[in-house]
PDB file of C-alpha atoms and ligand atoms in Angstrom:
ATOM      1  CA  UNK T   1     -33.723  10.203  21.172  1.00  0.00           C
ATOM      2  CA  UNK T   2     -31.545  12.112  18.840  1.00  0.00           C
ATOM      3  CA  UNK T   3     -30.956  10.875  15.654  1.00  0.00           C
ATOM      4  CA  UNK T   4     -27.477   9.621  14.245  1.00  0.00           C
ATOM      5  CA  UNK T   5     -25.961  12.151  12.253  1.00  0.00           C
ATOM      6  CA  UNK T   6     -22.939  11.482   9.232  1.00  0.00           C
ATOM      7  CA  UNK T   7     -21.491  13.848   7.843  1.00  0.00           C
ATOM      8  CA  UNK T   8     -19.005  13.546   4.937  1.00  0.00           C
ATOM      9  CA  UNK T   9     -16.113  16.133   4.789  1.00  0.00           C
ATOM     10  CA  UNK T  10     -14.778  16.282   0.980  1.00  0.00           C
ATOM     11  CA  UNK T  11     -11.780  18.714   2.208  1.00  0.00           C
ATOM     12  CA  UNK T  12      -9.841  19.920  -0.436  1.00  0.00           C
ATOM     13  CA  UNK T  13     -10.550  17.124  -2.888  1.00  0.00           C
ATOM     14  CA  UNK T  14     -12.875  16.800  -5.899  1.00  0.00           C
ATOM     15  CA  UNK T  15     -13.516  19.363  -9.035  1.00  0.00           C
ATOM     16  CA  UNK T  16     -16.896  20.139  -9.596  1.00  0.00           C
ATOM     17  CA  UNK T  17     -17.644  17.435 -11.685  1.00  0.00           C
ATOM     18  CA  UNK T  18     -16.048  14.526  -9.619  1.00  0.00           C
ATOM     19  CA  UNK T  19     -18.060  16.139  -6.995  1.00  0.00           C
ATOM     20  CA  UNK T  20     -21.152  15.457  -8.656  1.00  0.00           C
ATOM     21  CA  UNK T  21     -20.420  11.891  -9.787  1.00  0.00           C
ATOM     22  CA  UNK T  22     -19.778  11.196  -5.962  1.00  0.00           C
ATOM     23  CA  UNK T  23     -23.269  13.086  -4.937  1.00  0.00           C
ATOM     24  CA  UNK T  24     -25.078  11.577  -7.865  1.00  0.00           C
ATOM     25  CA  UNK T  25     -23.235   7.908  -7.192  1.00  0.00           C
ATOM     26  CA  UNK T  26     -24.148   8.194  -2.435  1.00  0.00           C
ATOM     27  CA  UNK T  27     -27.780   9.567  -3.547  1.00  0.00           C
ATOM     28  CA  UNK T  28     -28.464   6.383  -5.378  1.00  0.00           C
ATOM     29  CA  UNK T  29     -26.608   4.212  -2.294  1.00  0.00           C
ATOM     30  CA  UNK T  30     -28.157   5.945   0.372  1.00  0.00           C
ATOM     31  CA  UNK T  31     -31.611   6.391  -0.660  1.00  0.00           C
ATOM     32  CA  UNK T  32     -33.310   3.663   1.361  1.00  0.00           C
ATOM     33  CA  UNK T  33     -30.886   4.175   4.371  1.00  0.00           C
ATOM     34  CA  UNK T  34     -33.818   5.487   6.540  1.00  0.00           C
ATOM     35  CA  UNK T  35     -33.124   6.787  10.854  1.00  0.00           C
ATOM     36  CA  UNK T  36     -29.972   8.277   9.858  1.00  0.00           C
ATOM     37  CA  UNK T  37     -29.101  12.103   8.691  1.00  0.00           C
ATOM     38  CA  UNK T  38     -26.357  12.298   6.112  1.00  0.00           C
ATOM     39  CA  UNK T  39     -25.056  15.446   5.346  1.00  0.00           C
ATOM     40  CA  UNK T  40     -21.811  16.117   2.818  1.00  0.00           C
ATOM     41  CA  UNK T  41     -19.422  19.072   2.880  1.00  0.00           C
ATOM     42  CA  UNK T  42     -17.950  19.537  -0.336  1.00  0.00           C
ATOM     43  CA  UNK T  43     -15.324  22.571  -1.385  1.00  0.00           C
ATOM     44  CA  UNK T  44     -17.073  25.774  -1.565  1.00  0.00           C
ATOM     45  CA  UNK T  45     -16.542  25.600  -5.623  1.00  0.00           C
ATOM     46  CA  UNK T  46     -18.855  22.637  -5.974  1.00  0.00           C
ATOM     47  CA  UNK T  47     -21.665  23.291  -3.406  1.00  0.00           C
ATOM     48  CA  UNK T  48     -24.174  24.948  -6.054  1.00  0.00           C
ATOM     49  CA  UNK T  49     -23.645  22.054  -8.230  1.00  0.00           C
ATOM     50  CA  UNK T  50     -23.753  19.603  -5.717  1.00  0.00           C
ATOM     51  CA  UNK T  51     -26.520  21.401  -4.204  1.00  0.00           C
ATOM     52  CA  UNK T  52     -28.518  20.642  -7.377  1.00  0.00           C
ATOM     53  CA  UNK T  53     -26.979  17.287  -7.899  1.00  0.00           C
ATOM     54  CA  UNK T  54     -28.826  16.229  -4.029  1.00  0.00           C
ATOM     55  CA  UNK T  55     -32.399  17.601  -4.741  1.00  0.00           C
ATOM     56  CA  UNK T  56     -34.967  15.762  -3.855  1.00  0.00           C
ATOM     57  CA  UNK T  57     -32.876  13.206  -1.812  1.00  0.00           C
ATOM     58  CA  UNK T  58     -32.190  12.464   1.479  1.00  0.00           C
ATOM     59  CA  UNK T  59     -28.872  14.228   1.356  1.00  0.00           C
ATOM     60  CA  UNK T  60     -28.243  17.397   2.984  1.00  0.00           C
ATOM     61  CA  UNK T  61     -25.373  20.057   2.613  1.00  0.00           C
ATOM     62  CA  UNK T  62     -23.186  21.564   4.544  1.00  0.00           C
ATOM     63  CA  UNK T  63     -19.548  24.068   3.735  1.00  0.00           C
ATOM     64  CA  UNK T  64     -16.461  23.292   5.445  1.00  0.00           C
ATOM     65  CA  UNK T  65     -15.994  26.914   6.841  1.00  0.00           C
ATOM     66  CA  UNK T  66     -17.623  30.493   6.990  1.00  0.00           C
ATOM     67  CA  UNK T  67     -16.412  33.995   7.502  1.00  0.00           C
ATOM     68  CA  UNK T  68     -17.969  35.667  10.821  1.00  0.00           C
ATOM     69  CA  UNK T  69     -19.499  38.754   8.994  1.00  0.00           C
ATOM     70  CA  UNK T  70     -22.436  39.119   6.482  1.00  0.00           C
ATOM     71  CA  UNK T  71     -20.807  40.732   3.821  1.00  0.00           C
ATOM     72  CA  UNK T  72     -17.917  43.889   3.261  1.00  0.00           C
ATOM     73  CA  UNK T  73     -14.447  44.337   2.095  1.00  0.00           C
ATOM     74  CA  UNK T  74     -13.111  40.706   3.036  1.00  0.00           C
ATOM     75  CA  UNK T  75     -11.285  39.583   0.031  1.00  0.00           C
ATOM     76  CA  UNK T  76     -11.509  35.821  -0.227  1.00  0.00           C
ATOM     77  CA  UNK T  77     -13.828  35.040   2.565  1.00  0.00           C
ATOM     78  CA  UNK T  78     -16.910  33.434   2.883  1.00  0.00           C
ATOM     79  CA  UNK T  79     -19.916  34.847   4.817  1.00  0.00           C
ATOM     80  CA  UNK T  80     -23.005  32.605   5.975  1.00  0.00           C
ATOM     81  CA  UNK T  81     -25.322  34.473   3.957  1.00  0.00           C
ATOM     82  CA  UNK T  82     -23.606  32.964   1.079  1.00  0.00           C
ATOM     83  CA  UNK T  83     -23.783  29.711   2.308  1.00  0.00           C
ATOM     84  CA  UNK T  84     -27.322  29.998   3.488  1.00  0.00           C
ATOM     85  CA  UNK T  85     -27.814  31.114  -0.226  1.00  0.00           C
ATOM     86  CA  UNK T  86     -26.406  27.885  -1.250  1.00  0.00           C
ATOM     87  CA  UNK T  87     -28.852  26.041   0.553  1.00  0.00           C
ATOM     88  CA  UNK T  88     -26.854  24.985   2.865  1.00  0.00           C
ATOM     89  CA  UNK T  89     -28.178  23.816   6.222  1.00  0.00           C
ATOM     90  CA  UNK T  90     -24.699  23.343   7.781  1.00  0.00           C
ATOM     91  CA  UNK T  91     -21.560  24.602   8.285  1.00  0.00           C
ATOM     92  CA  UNK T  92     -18.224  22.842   9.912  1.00  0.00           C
ATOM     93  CA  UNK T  93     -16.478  25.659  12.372  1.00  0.00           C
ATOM     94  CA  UNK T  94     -12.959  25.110  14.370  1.00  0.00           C
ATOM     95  CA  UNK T  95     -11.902  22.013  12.578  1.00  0.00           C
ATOM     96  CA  UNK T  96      -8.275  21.131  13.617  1.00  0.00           C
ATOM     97  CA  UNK T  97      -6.870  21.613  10.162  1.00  0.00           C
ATOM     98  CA  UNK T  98      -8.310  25.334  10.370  1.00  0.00           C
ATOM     99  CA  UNK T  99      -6.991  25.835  13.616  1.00  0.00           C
ATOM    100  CA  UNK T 100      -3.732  24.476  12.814  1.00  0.00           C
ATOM    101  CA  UNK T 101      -2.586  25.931   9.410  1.00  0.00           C
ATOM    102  CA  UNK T 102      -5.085  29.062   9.170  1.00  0.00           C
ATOM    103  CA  UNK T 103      -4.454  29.592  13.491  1.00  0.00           C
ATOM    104  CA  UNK T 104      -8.286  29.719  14.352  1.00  0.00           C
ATOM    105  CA  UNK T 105      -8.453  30.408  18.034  1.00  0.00           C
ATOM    106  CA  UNK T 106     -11.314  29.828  19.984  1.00  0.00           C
ATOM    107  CA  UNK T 107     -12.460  33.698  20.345  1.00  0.00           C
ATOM    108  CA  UNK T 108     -12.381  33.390  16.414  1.00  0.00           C
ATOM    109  CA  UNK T 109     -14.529  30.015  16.433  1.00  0.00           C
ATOM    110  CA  UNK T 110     -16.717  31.848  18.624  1.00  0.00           C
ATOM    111  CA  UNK T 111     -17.288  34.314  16.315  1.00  0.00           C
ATOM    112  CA  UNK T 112     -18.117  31.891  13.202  1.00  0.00           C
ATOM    113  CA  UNK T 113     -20.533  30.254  15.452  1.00  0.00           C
ATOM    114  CA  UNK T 114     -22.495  33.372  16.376  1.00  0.00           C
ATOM    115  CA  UNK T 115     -22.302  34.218  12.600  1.00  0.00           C
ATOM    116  CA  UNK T 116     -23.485  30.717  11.448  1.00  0.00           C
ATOM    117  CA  UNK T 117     -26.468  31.147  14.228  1.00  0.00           C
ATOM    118  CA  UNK T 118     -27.604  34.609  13.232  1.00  0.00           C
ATOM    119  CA  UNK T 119     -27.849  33.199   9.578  1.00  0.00           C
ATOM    120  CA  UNK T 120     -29.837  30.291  10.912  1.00  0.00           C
ATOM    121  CA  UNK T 121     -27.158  27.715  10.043  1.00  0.00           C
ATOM    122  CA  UNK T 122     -26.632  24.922  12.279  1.00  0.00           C
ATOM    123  CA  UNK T 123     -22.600  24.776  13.354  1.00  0.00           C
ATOM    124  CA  UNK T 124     -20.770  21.786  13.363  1.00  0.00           C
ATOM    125  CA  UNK T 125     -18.310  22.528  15.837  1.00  0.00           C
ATOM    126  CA  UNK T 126     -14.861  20.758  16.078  1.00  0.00           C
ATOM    127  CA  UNK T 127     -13.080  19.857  19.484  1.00  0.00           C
ATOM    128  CA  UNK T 128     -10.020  17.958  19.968  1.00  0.00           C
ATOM    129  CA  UNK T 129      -6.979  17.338  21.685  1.00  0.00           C
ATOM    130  CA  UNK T 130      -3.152  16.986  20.033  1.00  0.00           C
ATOM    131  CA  UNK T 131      -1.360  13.473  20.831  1.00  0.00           C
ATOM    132  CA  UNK T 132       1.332  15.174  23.340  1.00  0.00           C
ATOM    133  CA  UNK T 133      -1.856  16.526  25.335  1.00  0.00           C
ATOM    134  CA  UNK T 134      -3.473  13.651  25.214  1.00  0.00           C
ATOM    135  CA  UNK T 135      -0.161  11.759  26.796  1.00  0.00           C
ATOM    136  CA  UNK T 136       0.611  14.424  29.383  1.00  0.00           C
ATOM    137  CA  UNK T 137      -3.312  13.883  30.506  1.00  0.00           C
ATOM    138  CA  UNK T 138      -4.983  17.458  29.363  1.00  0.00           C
ATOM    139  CA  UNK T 139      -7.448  15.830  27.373  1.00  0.00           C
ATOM    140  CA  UNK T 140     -10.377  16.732  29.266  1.00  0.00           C
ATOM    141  CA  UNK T 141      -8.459  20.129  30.329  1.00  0.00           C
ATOM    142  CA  UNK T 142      -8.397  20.936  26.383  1.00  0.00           C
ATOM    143  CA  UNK T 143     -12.032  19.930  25.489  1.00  0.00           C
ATOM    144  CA  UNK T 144     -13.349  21.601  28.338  1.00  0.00           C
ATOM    145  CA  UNK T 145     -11.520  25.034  27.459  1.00  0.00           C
ATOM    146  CA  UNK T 146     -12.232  24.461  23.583  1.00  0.00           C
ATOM    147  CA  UNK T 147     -16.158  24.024  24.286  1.00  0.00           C
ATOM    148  CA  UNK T 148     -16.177  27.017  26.893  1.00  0.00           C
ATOM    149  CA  UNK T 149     -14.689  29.556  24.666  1.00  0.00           C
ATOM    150  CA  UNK T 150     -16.476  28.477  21.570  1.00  0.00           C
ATOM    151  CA  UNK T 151     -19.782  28.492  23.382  1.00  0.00           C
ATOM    152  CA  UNK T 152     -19.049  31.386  25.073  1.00  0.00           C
ATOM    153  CA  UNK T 153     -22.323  34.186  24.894  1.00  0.00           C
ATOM    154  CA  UNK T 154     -24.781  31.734  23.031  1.00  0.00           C
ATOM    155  CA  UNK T 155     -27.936  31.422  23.938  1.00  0.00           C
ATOM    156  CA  UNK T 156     -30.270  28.753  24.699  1.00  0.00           C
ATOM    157  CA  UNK T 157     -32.832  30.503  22.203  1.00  0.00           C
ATOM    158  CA  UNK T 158     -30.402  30.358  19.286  1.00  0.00           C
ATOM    159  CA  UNK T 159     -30.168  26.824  19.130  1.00  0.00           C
ATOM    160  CA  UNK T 160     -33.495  26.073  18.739  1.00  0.00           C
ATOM    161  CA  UNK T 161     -34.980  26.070  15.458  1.00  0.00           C
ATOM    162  CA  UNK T 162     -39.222  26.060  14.968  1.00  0.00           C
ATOM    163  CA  UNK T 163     -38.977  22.055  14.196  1.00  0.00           C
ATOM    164  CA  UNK T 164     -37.507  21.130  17.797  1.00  0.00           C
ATOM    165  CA  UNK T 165     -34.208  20.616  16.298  1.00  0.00           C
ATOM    166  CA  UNK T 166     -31.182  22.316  17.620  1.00  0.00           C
ATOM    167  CA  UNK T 167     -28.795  24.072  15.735  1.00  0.00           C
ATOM    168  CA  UNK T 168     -25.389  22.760  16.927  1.00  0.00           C
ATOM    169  CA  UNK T 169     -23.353  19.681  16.554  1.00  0.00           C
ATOM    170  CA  UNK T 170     -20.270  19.220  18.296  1.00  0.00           C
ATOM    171  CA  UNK T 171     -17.532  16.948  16.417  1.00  0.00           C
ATOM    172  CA  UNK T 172     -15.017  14.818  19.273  1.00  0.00           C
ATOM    173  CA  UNK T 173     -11.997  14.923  16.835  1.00  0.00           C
ATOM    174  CA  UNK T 174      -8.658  14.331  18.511  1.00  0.00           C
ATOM    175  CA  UNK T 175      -6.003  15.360  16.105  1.00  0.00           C
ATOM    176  CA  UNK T 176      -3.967  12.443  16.295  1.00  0.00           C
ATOM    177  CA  UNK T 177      -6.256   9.980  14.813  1.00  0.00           C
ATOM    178  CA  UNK T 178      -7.086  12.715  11.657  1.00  0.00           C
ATOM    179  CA  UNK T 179      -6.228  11.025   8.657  1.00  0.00           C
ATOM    180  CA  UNK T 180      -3.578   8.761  10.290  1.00  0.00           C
ATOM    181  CA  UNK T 181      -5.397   5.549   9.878  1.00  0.00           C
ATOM    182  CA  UNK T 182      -5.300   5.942  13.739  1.00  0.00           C
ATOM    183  CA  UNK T 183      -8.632   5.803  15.558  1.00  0.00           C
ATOM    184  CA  UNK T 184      -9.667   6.569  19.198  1.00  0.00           C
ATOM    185  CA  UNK T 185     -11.278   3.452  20.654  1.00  0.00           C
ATOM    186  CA  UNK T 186     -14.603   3.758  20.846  1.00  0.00           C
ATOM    187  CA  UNK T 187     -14.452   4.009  24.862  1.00  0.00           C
ATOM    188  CA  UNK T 188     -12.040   6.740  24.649  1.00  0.00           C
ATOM    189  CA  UNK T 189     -13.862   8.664  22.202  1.00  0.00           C
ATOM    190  CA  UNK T 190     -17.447   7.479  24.702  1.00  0.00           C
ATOM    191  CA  UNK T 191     -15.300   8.789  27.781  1.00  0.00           C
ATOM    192  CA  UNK T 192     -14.922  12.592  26.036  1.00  0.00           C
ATOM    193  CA  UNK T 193     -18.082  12.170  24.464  1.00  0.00           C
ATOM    194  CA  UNK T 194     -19.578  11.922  28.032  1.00  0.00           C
ATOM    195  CA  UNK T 195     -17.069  14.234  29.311  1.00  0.00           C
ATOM    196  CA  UNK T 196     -18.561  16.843  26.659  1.00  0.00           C
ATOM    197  CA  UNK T 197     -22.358  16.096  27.266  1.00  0.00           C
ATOM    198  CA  UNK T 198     -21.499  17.253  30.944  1.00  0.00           C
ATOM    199  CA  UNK T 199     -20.338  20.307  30.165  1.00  0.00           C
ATOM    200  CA  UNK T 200     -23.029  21.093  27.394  1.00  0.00           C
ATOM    201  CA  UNK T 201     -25.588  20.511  30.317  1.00  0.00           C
ATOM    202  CA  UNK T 202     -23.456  22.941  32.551  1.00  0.00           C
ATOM    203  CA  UNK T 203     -23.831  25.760  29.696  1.00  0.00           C
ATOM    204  CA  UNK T 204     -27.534  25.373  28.477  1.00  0.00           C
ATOM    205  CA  UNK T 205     -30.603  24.021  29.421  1.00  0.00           C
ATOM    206  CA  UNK T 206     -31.290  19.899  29.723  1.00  0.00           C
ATOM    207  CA  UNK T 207     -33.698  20.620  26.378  1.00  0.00           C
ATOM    208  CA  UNK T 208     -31.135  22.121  24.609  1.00  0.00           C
ATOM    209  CA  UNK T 209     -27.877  19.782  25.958  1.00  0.00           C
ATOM    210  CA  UNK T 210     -29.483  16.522  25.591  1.00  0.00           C
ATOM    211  CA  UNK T 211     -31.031  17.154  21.766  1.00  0.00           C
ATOM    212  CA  UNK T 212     -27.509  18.363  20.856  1.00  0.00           C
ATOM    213  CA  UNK T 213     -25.494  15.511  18.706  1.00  0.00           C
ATOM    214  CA  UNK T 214     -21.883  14.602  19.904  1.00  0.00           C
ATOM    215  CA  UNK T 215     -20.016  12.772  16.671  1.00  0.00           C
ATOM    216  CA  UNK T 216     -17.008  11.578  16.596  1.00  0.00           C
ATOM    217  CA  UNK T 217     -14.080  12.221  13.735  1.00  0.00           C
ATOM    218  CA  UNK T 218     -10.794  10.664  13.479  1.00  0.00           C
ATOM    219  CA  UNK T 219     -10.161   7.813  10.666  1.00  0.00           C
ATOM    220  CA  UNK T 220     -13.972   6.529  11.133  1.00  0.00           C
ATOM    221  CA  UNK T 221     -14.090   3.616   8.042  1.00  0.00           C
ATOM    222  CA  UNK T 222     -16.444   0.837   7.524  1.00  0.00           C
ATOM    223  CA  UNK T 223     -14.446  -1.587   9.576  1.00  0.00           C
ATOM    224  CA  UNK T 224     -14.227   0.064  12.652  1.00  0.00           C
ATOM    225  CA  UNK T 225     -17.636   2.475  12.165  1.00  0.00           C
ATOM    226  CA  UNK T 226     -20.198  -0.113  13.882  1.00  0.00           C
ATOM    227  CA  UNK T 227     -18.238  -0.631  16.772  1.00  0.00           C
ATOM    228  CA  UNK T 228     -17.715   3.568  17.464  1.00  0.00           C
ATOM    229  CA  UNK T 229     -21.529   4.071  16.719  1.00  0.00           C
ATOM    230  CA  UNK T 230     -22.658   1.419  19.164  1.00  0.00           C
ATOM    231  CA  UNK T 231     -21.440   3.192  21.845  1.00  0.00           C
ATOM    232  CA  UNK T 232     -23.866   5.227  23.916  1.00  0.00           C
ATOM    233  CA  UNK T 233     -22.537   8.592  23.794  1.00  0.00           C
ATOM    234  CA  UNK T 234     -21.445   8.217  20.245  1.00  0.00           C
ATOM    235  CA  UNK T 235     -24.027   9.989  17.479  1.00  0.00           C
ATOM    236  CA  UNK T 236     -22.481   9.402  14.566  1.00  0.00           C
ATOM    237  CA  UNK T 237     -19.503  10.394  12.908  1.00  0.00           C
ATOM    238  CA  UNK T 238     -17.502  13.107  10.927  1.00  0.00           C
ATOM    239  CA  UNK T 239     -15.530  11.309   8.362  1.00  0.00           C
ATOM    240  CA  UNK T 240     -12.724  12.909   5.961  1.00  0.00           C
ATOM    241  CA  UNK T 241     -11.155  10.149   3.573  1.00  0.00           C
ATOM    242  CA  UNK T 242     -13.440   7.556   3.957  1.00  0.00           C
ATOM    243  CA  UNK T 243     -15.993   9.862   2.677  1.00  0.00           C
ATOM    244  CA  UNK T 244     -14.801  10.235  -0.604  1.00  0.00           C
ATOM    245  CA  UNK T 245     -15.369   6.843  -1.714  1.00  0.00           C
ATOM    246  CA  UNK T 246     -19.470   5.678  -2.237  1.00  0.00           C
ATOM    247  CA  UNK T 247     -18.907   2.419  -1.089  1.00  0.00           C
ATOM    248  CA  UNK T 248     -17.082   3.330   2.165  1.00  0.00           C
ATOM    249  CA  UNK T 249     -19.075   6.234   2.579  1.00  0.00           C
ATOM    250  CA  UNK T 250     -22.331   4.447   2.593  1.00  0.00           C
ATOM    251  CA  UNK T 251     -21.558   1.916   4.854  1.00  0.00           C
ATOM    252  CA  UNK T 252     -20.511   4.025   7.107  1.00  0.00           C
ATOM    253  CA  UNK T 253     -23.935   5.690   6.680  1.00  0.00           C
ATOM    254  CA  UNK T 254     -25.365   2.168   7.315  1.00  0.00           C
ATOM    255  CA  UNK T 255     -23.562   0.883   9.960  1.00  0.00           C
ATOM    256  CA  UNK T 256     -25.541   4.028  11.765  1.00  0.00           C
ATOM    257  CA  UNK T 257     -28.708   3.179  10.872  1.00  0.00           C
ATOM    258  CA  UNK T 258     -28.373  -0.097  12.447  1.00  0.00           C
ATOM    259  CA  UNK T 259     -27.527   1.434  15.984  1.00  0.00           C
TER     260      UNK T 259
HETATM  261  C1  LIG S 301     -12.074  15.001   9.250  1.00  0.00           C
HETATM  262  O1  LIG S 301     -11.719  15.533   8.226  1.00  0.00           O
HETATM  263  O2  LIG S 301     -12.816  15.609  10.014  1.00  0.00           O
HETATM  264  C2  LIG S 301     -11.607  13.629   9.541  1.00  0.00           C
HETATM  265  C3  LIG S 301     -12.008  13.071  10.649  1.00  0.00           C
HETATM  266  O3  LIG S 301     -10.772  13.041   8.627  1.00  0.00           O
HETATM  267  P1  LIG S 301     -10.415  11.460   8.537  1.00  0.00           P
HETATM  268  O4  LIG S 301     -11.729  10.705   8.611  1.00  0.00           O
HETATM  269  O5  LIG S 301      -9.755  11.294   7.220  1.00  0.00           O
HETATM  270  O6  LIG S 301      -9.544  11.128   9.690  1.00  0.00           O
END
């Protein structure tokens, strides 16, 4: 039984003080929200303080991105033992806006996963089709190529970590419904989500594939979040906008612990 999982991407939103008034305000809404995970991903300039802001709740942390080496002469970058320094237990890798503007391929997803692993971080890693591939039919042709390459050369034995959990999460986020008010329906997002357990079981073993959480991203709000999570394949949800209000946010969180 794998547990619903929410994470809340912040994107490039919030200074570090409106990004601990929105910590401080979801740890007070969220406290008693109990059989769900919630995990936010604020900028990299607030995660100390938010970091801070979250201890001792049931709030966990995660950065948007990472670099793919330790440390060295990579002016700007990010590297996981930074993050892991943080206190982070999560990191989002491949997400569409990355692979769009910043032209993250798959080889270089790959490469922030295996860096994420080594560091003992567990990857949140972003799949998704455009809207002109999804109408010429190369949805599952995209996904399928997207998970291959990024999982490419990783192990069963990295995934697990000593509590039985596994240290990868992959986010179903086609890239026309990313903060266009435009959602899959939850049985197209179940379909892929499906489609995606299959070929997880194809590249690890049945312990590993079926503990590993499928969520799905794309305009996920309180009025359309019970419906998505009640669907089998569905494990809960990466949401961008939505996220940055408590309210939304937490009900969100809630319509998941319901499930
Ligand atoms: C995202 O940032 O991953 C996302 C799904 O954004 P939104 O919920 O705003 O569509």
């Amino acid at each position: 039984m794998r547990k619903p999982l929410i994470v809340g991407n912040w994107k490039m939103n919030n200074s570090t003080a409106e990004s601990v008034d929105l910590a401080e305000k979801l740890k007070k809404t969220v406290k008693d929200m109990a059989g769900v995970e919630v995990v936010v991903a604020p900028p990299f300039t607030a995660l100390g303080s938010v970091r801070d802001a979250i201890k001792g709740s049931n709030i966990k942390l995660s950065a948007q991105n990472v670099f793919w080496e330790d440390k060295g002469a990579y002016t700007g970058e990010v590297s996981p033992l930074m993050i892991r320094d943080l206190d982070c237990e999560y990191v989002i890798i491949g997400h569409s806006e990355r692979r769009e503007y910043f032209k993250e391929s798959d080889e270089i997803v790959n490469k922030k996963i295996k860096a994420a692993l080594r560091n003992k971080l567990k990857a949140i890693v972003c799949v998704g089709e455009s809207l002109k591939e999804r109408e010429e039919d190369k949805t599952m042709q995209v996904i399928e190529s997207q998970i291959r390459k990024g999982l490419e050369g990783i192990l069963n034995s990295e995934l697990r970590t000593t509590n039985h959990e596994v240290r990868l999460v992959i986010a179903y986020e086609p890239v026309w419904a990313i903060g266009t008010g435009r959602n899959a329906t939850p049985s197209q997002a179940n379909e892929v989500h499906a489609y995606i357990r299959k070929l997880l079981s194809q590249i690890f073993n049945e312990d590993i594939a079926s503990n590993i959480k499928i969520l799905y991203g794309g305009s996920v709000k309180p009025s359309n979040s019970a419906e998505l999570m009640s669907e089998k394949e569905i494990d809960g949800a990466l949401v961008g906008g939505a996220s940055l209000d408590t309210d939304s946010f937490a009900q969100i969180v809630r319509s998941a612990c319901m499930v």
